[in-house]
């Protein structure tokens, strides 16, 4: 997102609120967000951050770090000493951790306590999971060692035997030998597809996502 207004709207959507409900909660006048030009006034900003203490101030104002703080107030940071490796590559664009390709070198580590059990971080391209996961987000991925059973309703990054890569929520298919791949985006151009379980080569659980650090 390019500015405070865009990020505010993204946060409102992520919270599942209407614009009016958000404005009422924060003591803002109706239409305040849509008419906002650059940023909140200092008093209005304080209202928003007080009303939503999990909202990361640096993300809202500057687009830095993750949208939400962890429960203990920790935000994500770059590190070269501890954390999970970040590969500046797109999962759908050819990222392949499963073949132990050593040509991919992490740019840095991401130290973010809620997702420090991830296998890696990488990027995502495409709009099929919006607004839940946006184009260009960073994904925290944890490799699933035993993919014989995948709980429905969770979001996974899947690599197939024909080298297709996709990030979708999975659900029951028309046969027990397949999974339904369910996009979050309700636009008509995106629909539910079925993937035979036999075509699944590797699976990563998507632990979470955030904007670029």
Tab-separated table of C-alpha atoms in Angstrom:
chain	number	residue	atom	x	y	z
A	1	UNK	CA	0.000	0.000	0.000
A	2	UNK	CA	1.262	3.478	-0.901
A	3	UNK	CA	-0.057	5.717	1.839
A	4	UNK	CA	-1.675	5.912	5.254
A	5	UNK	CA	-5.170	6.035	3.795
A	6	UNK	CA	-4.634	2.846	1.786
A	7	UNK	CA	-3.142	1.046	4.770
A	8	UNK	CA	-5.986	2.197	7.012
A	9	UNK	CA	-8.529	0.775	4.566
A	10	UNK	CA	-6.548	-2.469	4.390
A	11	UNK	CA	-6.567	-2.704	8.190
A	12	UNK	CA	-10.319	-2.061	8.331
A	13	UNK	CA	-10.905	-4.891	5.841
A	14	UNK	CA	-8.596	-7.216	7.753
A	15	UNK	CA	-10.632	-6.530	10.909
A	16	UNK	CA	-13.862	-7.300	9.066
A	17	UNK	CA	-15.296	-3.877	9.890
A	18	UNK	CA	-17.285	-1.453	7.819
A	19	UNK	CA	-15.784	1.986	7.322
A	20	UNK	CA	-18.573	3.485	9.426
A	21	UNK	CA	-18.018	1.039	12.301
A	22	UNK	CA	-14.278	1.774	12.315
A	23	UNK	CA	-14.875	5.518	12.377
A	24	UNK	CA	-17.392	5.210	15.184
A	25	UNK	CA	-15.050	3.084	17.290
A	26	UNK	CA	-12.244	5.609	16.856
A	27	UNK	CA	-14.378	8.696	17.432
A	28	UNK	CA	-13.953	9.856	13.841
A	29	UNK	CA	-16.588	11.651	11.818
A	30	UNK	CA	-18.405	9.694	9.124
A	31	UNK	CA	-16.384	9.755	5.905
A	32	UNK	CA	-13.169	10.810	7.674
A	33	UNK	CA	-11.070	7.977	6.226
A	34	UNK	CA	-12.228	8.327	2.626
A	35	UNK	CA	-11.655	12.090	2.731
A	36	UNK	CA	-8.228	11.791	4.370
A	37	UNK	CA	-5.418	13.209	2.209
A	38	UNK	CA	-2.053	12.495	3.827
A	39	UNK	CA	-2.445	11.101	7.324
A	40	UNK	CA	-4.307	11.332	10.588
A	41	UNK	CA	-4.028	14.355	12.813
A	42	UNK	CA	-2.103	13.577	15.982
A	43	UNK	CA	-5.241	13.338	18.139
A	44	UNK	CA	-7.040	11.145	15.602
A	45	UNK	CA	-3.998	8.896	15.274
A	46	UNK	CA	-3.897	8.485	19.033
A	47	UNK	CA	-7.588	7.511	18.991
A	48	UNK	CA	-6.958	4.837	16.367
A	49	UNK	CA	-3.914	3.352	18.113
A	50	UNK	CA	-5.678	3.383	21.474
A	51	UNK	CA	-8.768	1.706	20.035
A	52	UNK	CA	-6.675	-0.920	18.219
A	53	UNK	CA	-3.581	-1.587	20.363
A	54	UNK	CA	-2.566	-4.499	18.108
A	55	UNK	CA	-2.083	-2.139	15.145
A	56	UNK	CA	1.587	-1.515	14.388
A	57	UNK	CA	2.132	2.259	14.279
A	58	UNK	CA	5.196	2.004	12.004
A	59	UNK	CA	3.252	-0.079	9.486
A	60	UNK	CA	0.322	2.325	9.493
A	61	UNK	CA	2.420	5.461	9.051
A	62	UNK	CA	5.385	4.220	7.001
A	63	UNK	CA	4.490	0.768	5.663
A	64	UNK	CA	7.273	-0.797	7.730
A	65	UNK	CA	6.995	-4.234	9.308
A	66	UNK	CA	3.813	-6.212	9.861
A	67	UNK	CA	0.309	-4.812	10.143
A	68	UNK	CA	-0.274	-6.278	13.592
A	69	UNK	CA	1.815	-6.533	16.689
A	70	UNK	CA	2.176	-9.891	18.348
A	71	UNK	CA	0.213	-10.296	21.611
A	72	UNK	CA	3.214	-9.105	23.631
A	73	UNK	CA	3.727	-6.035	21.450
A	74	UNK	CA	6.693	-7.400	19.465
A	75	UNK	CA	7.054	-6.369	15.816
A	76	UNK	CA	9.049	-8.015	13.054
A	77	UNK	CA	12.650	-6.952	12.414
A	78	UNK	CA	15.470	-7.795	10.056
A	79	UNK	CA	18.377	-9.632	11.597
A	80	UNK	CA	21.585	-11.358	10.608
A	81	UNK	CA	21.903	-13.206	13.890
A	82	UNK	CA	18.570	-14.821	14.729
A	83	UNK	CA	15.244	-15.573	13.139
A	84	UNK	CA	13.940	-17.313	10.026
A	85	UNK	CA	15.643	-16.988	6.591
A	86	UNK	CA	13.971	-14.671	4.089
A	87	UNK	CA	14.365	-15.468	0.386
A	88	UNK	CA	13.598	-12.551	-1.913
A	89	UNK	CA	11.836	-14.792	-4.419
A	90	UNK	CA	8.196	-15.480	-5.260
A	91	UNK	CA	6.700	-18.768	-4.145
A	92	UNK	CA	4.534	-18.936	-7.244
A	93	UNK	CA	7.391	-17.690	-9.409
A	94	UNK	CA	9.693	-20.649	-8.921
A	95	UNK	CA	10.692	-20.826	-5.263
A	96	UNK	CA	11.844	-24.355	-4.528
A	97	UNK	CA	13.019	-25.299	-1.094
A	98	UNK	CA	11.999	-28.924	-1.541
A	99	UNK	CA	14.920	-29.954	-3.752
A	100	UNK	CA	17.508	-28.451	-1.411
A	101	UNK	CA	18.631	-26.045	-4.099
A	102	UNK	CA	21.594	-24.272	-2.536
A	103	UNK	CA	21.646	-21.592	-5.236
A	104	UNK	CA	18.979	-19.703	-3.321
A	105	UNK	CA	20.598	-17.615	-0.603
A	106	UNK	CA	18.555	-15.821	2.038
A	107	UNK	CA	18.897	-12.036	2.064
A	108	UNK	CA	18.564	-11.835	5.837
A	109	UNK	CA	16.701	-13.332	8.770
A	110	UNK	CA	13.334	-12.171	10.049
A	111	UNK	CA	13.019	-12.175	13.802
A	112	UNK	CA	9.316	-12.173	14.618
A	113	UNK	CA	8.356	-14.286	17.619
A	114	UNK	CA	4.903	-15.441	16.441
A	115	UNK	CA	6.406	-17.023	13.296
A	116	UNK	CA	9.911	-17.994	14.375
A	117	UNK	CA	8.957	-21.669	13.983
A	118	UNK	CA	8.574	-21.153	10.228
A	119	UNK	CA	10.903	-22.844	7.767
A	120	UNK	CA	11.368	-19.701	5.707
A	121	UNK	CA	9.893	-16.452	4.482
A	122	UNK	CA	9.322	-15.641	0.803
A	123	UNK	CA	7.064	-13.466	-1.352
A	124	UNK	CA	3.744	-14.161	-3.021
A	125	UNK	CA	2.457	-12.939	-6.354
A	126	UNK	CA	-1.130	-12.856	-7.536
A	127	UNK	CA	-4.442	-11.639	-6.187
A	128	UNK	CA	-6.435	-14.827	-5.586
A	129	UNK	CA	-6.065	-14.674	-1.788
A	130	UNK	CA	-6.895	-11.000	-1.356
A	131	UNK	CA	-7.796	-9.322	0.924
A	132	UNK	CA	-6.508	-12.028	3.277
A	133	UNK	CA	-3.090	-12.154	1.585
A	134	UNK	CA	-2.113	-9.368	-0.788
A	135	UNK	CA	0.051	-9.405	-3.896
A	136	UNK	CA	3.666	-8.783	-2.833
A	137	UNK	CA	3.204	-9.846	0.784
A	138	UNK	CA	5.864	-11.804	2.626
A	139	UNK	CA	4.741	-15.291	3.685
A	140	UNK	CA	5.913	-17.251	6.712
A	141	UNK	CA	5.994	-20.879	5.540
A	142	UNK	CA	6.434	-24.006	7.642
A	143	UNK	CA	7.172	-27.197	5.744
A	144	UNK	CA	4.676	-29.976	6.448
A	145	UNK	CA	6.688	-33.149	6.894
A	146	UNK	CA	3.683	-35.492	6.650
A	147	UNK	CA	1.144	-34.204	4.131
A	148	UNK	CA	-1.004	-37.355	4.202
A	149	UNK	CA	-3.599	-35.454	6.233
A	150	UNK	CA	-4.215	-31.737	5.894
A	151	UNK	CA	-6.913	-30.147	8.082
A	152	UNK	CA	-9.613	-28.335	6.124
A	153	UNK	CA	-9.897	-24.585	6.453
A	154	UNK	CA	-6.155	-23.864	6.702
A	155	UNK	CA	-4.098	-21.972	4.113
A	156	UNK	CA	-1.249	-23.881	2.476
A	157	UNK	CA	1.448	-23.219	-0.111
A	158	UNK	CA	1.451	-26.286	-2.334
A	159	UNK	CA	4.010	-27.581	-4.834
A	160	UNK	CA	2.643	-30.187	-7.253
A	161	UNK	CA	4.379	-32.969	-9.132
A	162	UNK	CA	4.160	-30.946	-12.352
A	163	UNK	CA	5.871	-28.025	-10.578
A	164	UNK	CA	2.767	-25.867	-10.176
A	165	UNK	CA	2.845	-23.632	-7.110
A	166	UNK	CA	-0.229	-22.186	-5.487
A	167	UNK	CA	-1.367	-20.689	-2.195
A	168	UNK	CA	-4.945	-21.553	-1.265
A	169	UNK	CA	-7.222	-22.543	1.578
A	170	UNK	CA	-8.119	-26.231	1.294
A	171	UNK	CA	-11.483	-27.895	1.762
A	172	UNK	CA	-13.341	-31.099	0.877
A	173	UNK	CA	-13.496	-32.029	-2.804
A	174	UNK	CA	-16.038	-34.090	-4.711
A	175	UNK	CA	-13.960	-37.223	-4.069
A	176	UNK	CA	-11.869	-38.269	-1.043
A	177	UNK	CA	-8.796	-38.486	-3.291
A	178	UNK	CA	-8.626	-34.728	-3.869
A	179	UNK	CA	-8.658	-31.388	-2.091
A	180	UNK	CA	-10.633	-28.308	-3.053
A	181	UNK	CA	-8.394	-25.251	-3.476
A	182	UNK	CA	-10.403	-22.255	-2.305
A	183	UNK	CA	-9.405	-18.645	-3.086
A	184	UNK	CA	-10.257	-15.807	-0.713
A	185	UNK	CA	-10.919	-13.413	-3.583
A	186	UNK	CA	-14.603	-13.627	-4.530
A	187	UNK	CA	-14.093	-12.078	-7.967
A	188	UNK	CA	-15.625	-14.244	-10.754
A	189	UNK	CA	-12.197	-14.769	-12.316
A	190	UNK	CA	-11.161	-16.863	-9.315
A	191	UNK	CA	-12.937	-20.113	-8.552
A	192	UNK	CA	-12.601	-23.292	-6.563
A	193	UNK	CA	-10.413	-25.942	-8.194
A	194	UNK	CA	-9.857	-29.558	-7.234
A	195	UNK	CA	-6.360	-30.991	-6.850
A	196	UNK	CA	-5.773	-34.773	-6.701
A	197	UNK	CA	-3.831	-35.661	-3.564
A	198	UNK	CA	-1.487	-37.784	-5.690
A	199	UNK	CA	-0.282	-34.604	-7.429
A	200	UNK	CA	0.933	-32.987	-4.213
A	201	UNK	CA	4.719	-33.049	-3.939
A	202	UNK	CA	5.392	-30.685	-1.036
A	203	UNK	CA	3.238	-28.607	1.280
A	204	UNK	CA	4.023	-25.593	3.444
A	205	UNK	CA	1.579	-24.310	6.012
A	206	UNK	CA	1.147	-20.558	5.704
A	207	UNK	CA	1.637	-19.359	9.264
A	208	UNK	CA	1.043	-15.717	8.411
A	209	UNK	CA	1.900	-12.823	6.154
A	210	UNK	CA	3.017	-9.217	6.343
A	211	UNK	CA	4.132	-6.343	4.157
A	212	UNK	CA	7.748	-6.021	3.067
A	213	UNK	CA	10.133	-4.969	5.798
